[in-house]
CSV table of C-alpha atoms in Angstrom, one decimal:
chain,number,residue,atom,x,y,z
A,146,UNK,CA,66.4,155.1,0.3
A,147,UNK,CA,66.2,152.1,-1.7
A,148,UNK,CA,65.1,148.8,-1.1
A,149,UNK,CA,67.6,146.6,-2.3
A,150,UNK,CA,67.7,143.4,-0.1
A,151,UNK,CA,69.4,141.5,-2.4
A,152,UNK,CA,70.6,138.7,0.7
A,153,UNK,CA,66.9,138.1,1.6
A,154,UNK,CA,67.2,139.3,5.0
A,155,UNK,CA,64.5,141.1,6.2
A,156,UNK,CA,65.2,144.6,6.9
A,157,UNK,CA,66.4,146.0,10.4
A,158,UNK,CA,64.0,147.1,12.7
A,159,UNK,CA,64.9,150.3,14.7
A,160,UNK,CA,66.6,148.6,17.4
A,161,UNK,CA,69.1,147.1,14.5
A,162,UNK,CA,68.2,143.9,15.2
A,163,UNK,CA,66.4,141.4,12.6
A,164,UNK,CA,62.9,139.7,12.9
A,165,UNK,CA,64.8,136.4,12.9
A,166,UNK,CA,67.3,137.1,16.0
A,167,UNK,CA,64.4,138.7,17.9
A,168,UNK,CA,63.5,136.4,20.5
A,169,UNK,CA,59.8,135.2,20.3
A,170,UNK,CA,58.1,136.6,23.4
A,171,UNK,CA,55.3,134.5,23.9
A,172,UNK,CA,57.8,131.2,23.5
A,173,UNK,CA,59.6,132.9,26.8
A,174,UNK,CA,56.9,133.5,28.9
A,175,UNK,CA,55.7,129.7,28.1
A,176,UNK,CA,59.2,128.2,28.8
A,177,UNK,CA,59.7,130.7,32.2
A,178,UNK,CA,57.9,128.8,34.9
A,179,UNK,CA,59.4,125.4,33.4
A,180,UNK,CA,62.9,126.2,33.8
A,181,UNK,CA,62.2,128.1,37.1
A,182,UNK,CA,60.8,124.4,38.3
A,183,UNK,CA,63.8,122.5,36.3
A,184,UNK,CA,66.4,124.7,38.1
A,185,UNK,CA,64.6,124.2,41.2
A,186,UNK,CA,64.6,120.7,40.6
A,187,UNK,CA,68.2,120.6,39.9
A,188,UNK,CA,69.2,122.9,42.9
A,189,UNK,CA,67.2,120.3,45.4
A,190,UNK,CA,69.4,117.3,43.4
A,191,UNK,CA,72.6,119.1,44.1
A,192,UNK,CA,71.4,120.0,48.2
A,193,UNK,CA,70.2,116.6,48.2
A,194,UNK,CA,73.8,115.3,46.8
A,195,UNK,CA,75.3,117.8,49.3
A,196,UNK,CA,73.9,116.5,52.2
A,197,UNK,CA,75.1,112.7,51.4
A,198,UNK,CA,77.9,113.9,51.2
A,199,UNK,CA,77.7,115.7,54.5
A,200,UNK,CA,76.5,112.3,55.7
A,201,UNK,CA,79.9,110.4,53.9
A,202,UNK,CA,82.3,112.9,55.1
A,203,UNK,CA,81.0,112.6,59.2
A,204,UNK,CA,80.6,108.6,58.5
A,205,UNK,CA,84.2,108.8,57.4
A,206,UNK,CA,85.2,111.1,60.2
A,207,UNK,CA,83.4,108.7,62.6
A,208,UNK,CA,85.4,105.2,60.5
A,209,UNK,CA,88.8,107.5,61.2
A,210,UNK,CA,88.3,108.3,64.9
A,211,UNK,CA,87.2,105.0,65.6
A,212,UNK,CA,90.1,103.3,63.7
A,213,UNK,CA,92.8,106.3,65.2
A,214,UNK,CA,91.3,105.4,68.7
A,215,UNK,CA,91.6,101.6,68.3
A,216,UNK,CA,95.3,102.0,67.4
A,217,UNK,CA,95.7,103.9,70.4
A,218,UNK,CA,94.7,101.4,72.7
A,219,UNK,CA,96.5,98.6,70.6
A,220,UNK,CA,99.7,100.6,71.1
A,221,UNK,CA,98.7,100.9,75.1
A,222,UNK,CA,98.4,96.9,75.2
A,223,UNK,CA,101.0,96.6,73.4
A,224,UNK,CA,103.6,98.7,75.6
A,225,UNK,CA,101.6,97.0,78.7
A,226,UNK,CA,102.4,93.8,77.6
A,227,UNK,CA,106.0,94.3,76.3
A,228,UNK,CA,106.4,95.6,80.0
A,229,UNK,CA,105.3,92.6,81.5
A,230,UNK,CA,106.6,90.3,79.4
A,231,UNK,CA,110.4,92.4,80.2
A,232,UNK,CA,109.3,91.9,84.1
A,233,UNK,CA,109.0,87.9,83.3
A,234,UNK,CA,112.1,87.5,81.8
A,235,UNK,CA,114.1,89.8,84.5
A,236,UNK,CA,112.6,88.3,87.3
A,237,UNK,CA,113.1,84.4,85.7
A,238,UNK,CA,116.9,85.4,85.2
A,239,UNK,CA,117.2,87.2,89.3
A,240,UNK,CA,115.0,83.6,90.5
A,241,UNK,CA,118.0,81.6,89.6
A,242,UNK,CA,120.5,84.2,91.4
A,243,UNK,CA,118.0,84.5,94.6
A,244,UNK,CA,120.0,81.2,96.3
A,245,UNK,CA,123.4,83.4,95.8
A,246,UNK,CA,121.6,86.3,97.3
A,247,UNK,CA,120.8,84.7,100.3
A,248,UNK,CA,124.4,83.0,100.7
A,249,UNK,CA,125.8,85.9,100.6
A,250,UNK,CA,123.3,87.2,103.2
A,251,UNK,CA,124.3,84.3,105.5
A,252,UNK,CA,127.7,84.7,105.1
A,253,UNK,CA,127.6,88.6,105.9
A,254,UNK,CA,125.4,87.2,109.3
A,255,UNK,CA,128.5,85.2,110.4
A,256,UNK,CA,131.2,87.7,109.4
A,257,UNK,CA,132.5,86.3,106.6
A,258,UNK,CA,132.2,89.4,104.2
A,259,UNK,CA,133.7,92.1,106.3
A,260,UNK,CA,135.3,95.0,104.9
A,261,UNK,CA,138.2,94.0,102.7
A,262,UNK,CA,137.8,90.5,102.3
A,263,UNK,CA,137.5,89.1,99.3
A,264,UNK,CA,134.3,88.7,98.4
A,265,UNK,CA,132.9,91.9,99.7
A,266,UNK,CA,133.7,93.3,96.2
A,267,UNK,CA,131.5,90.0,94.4
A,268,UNK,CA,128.9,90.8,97.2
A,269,UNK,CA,128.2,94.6,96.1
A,270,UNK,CA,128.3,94.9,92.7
A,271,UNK,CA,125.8,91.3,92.8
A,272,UNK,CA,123.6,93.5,94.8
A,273,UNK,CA,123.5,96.5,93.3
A,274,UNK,CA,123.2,95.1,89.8
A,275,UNK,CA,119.8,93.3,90.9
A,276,UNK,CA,118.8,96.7,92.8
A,277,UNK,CA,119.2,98.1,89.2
A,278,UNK,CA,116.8,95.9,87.0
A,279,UNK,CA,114.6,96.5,90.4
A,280,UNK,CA,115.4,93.4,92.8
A,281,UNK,CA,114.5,94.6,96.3
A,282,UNK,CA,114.3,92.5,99.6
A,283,UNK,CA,112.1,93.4,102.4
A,284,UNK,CA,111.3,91.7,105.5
A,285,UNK,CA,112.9,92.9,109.0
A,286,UNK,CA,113.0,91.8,112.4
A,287,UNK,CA,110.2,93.8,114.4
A,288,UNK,CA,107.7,94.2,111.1
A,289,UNK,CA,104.0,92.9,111.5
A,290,UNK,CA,103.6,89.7,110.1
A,291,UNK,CA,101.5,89.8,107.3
A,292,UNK,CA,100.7,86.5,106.0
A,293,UNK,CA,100.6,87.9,102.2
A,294,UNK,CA,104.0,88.4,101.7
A,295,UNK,CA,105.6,86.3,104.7
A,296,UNK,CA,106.3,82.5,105.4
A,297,UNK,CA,105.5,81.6,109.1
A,298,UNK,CA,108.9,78.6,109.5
A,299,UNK,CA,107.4,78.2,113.0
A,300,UNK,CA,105.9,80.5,116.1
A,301,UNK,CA,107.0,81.4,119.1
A,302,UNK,CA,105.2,82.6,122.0
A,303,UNK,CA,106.6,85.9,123.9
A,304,UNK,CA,105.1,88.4,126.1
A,305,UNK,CA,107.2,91.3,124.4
A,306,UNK,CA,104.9,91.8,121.4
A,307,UNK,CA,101.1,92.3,121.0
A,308,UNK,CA,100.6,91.4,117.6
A,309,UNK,CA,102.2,88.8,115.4
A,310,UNK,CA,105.6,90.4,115.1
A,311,UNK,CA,108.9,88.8,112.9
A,312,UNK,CA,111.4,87.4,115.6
A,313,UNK,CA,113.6,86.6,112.5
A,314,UNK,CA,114.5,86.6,108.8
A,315,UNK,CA,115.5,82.9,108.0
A,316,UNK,CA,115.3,84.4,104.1
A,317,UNK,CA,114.8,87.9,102.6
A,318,UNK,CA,111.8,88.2,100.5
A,319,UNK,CA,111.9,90.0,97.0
A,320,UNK,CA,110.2,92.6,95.0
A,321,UNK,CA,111.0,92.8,91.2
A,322,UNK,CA,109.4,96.1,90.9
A,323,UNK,CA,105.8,95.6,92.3
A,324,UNK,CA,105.9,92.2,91.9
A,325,UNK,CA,106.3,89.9,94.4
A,326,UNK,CA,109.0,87.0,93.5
A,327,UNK,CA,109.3,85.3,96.6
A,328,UNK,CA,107.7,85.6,100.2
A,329,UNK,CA,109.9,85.8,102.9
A,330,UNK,CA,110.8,83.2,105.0
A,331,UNK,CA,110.3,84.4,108.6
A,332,UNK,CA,110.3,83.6,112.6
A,333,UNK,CA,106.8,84.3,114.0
A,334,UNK,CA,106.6,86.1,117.7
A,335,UNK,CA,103.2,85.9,118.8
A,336,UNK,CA,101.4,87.4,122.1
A,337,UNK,CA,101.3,84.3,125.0
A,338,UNK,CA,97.9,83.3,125.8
């Protein structure tokens, strides 16, 4: 064979490869243990950056709980308040038709709404339209007195009851739902001596 390297390449060693594209192997070992440490380097930087990130995604979960919670209980006062504020208006609309409520309990007293006459028909559908938005009376000859939610008009002594004890309803008290709207206005029996 001839040695005509006219390209001025160096000739092929046996493994085919040239002198230039052979890798220096003294240049390797020298740069090994730096790249080792810059790779270690580099995989610390991205645990490091993948940790504050750990640390931004649970502060984040933590910012959304808090502001998911918060909402919550805005919506809870919210529906509380509507409610009461619903209650206020009702029971300032049924205040102005307590006086009609209690005519018409005086004139049922003295007969005047019997069966058939003509206001009987005015008297029911009054009453059962306040029982709807949640108007109800209490107070009942023979309850205990409870000076809460009754008005003592005057006493009486009697040796029938051993307690304070409602002789009579002068006027019906009224619930609008748990509220109390107006105390009842009541006859006091209490035990002589």
């Amino acid at each position: 064979m001839t040695d005509d390297n006219t390209d001025g390449r160096q000739p092929a060693d046996e493994s085919g490869a040239s002198a230039e594209e052979t890798p220096d192997s003294s240049f390797i070992q020298a740069e090994g243990p730096d790249v080792e440490t810059s790779l270690s380097d580099a995989d610390l930087s991205f645990l490091s950056g993948q940790s504050s990130a750990e640390e931004l995604a649970a502060e984040r979960l933590a910012d959304l709980q808090r502001v998911t919670a918060e909402y919550a209980n805005y919506r809870k006062r919210t529906e509380a308040n509507r409610e009461i504020e619903r209650e206020r208006a009702v029971g300032e609309v049924v205040k102005v038709l307590l006086p009609v409520l209690d005519d018409l309990d005086r004139a049922a007293k003295h007969g005047d709404l019997e069966e058939g006459g003509p206001f009987t028909a005015i008297a029911t559908k009054l009453r059962s339209g306040t029982e709807r938005v949640g108007l109800k009376p209490f107070a009942a000859a023979g309850e205990e007195f409870d000076p809460q939610i009754h008005e003592a008009i005057f006493q009486q002594p009697s040796d029938e009851v051993t307690t304070a004890t409602i002789a009579d309803v002068v006027e019906s008290g009224y619930y609008l739902g748990s509220t109390l709207l107006r105390a009842a206005k009541v006859v006091v029996a209490v035990p002589n001596g």
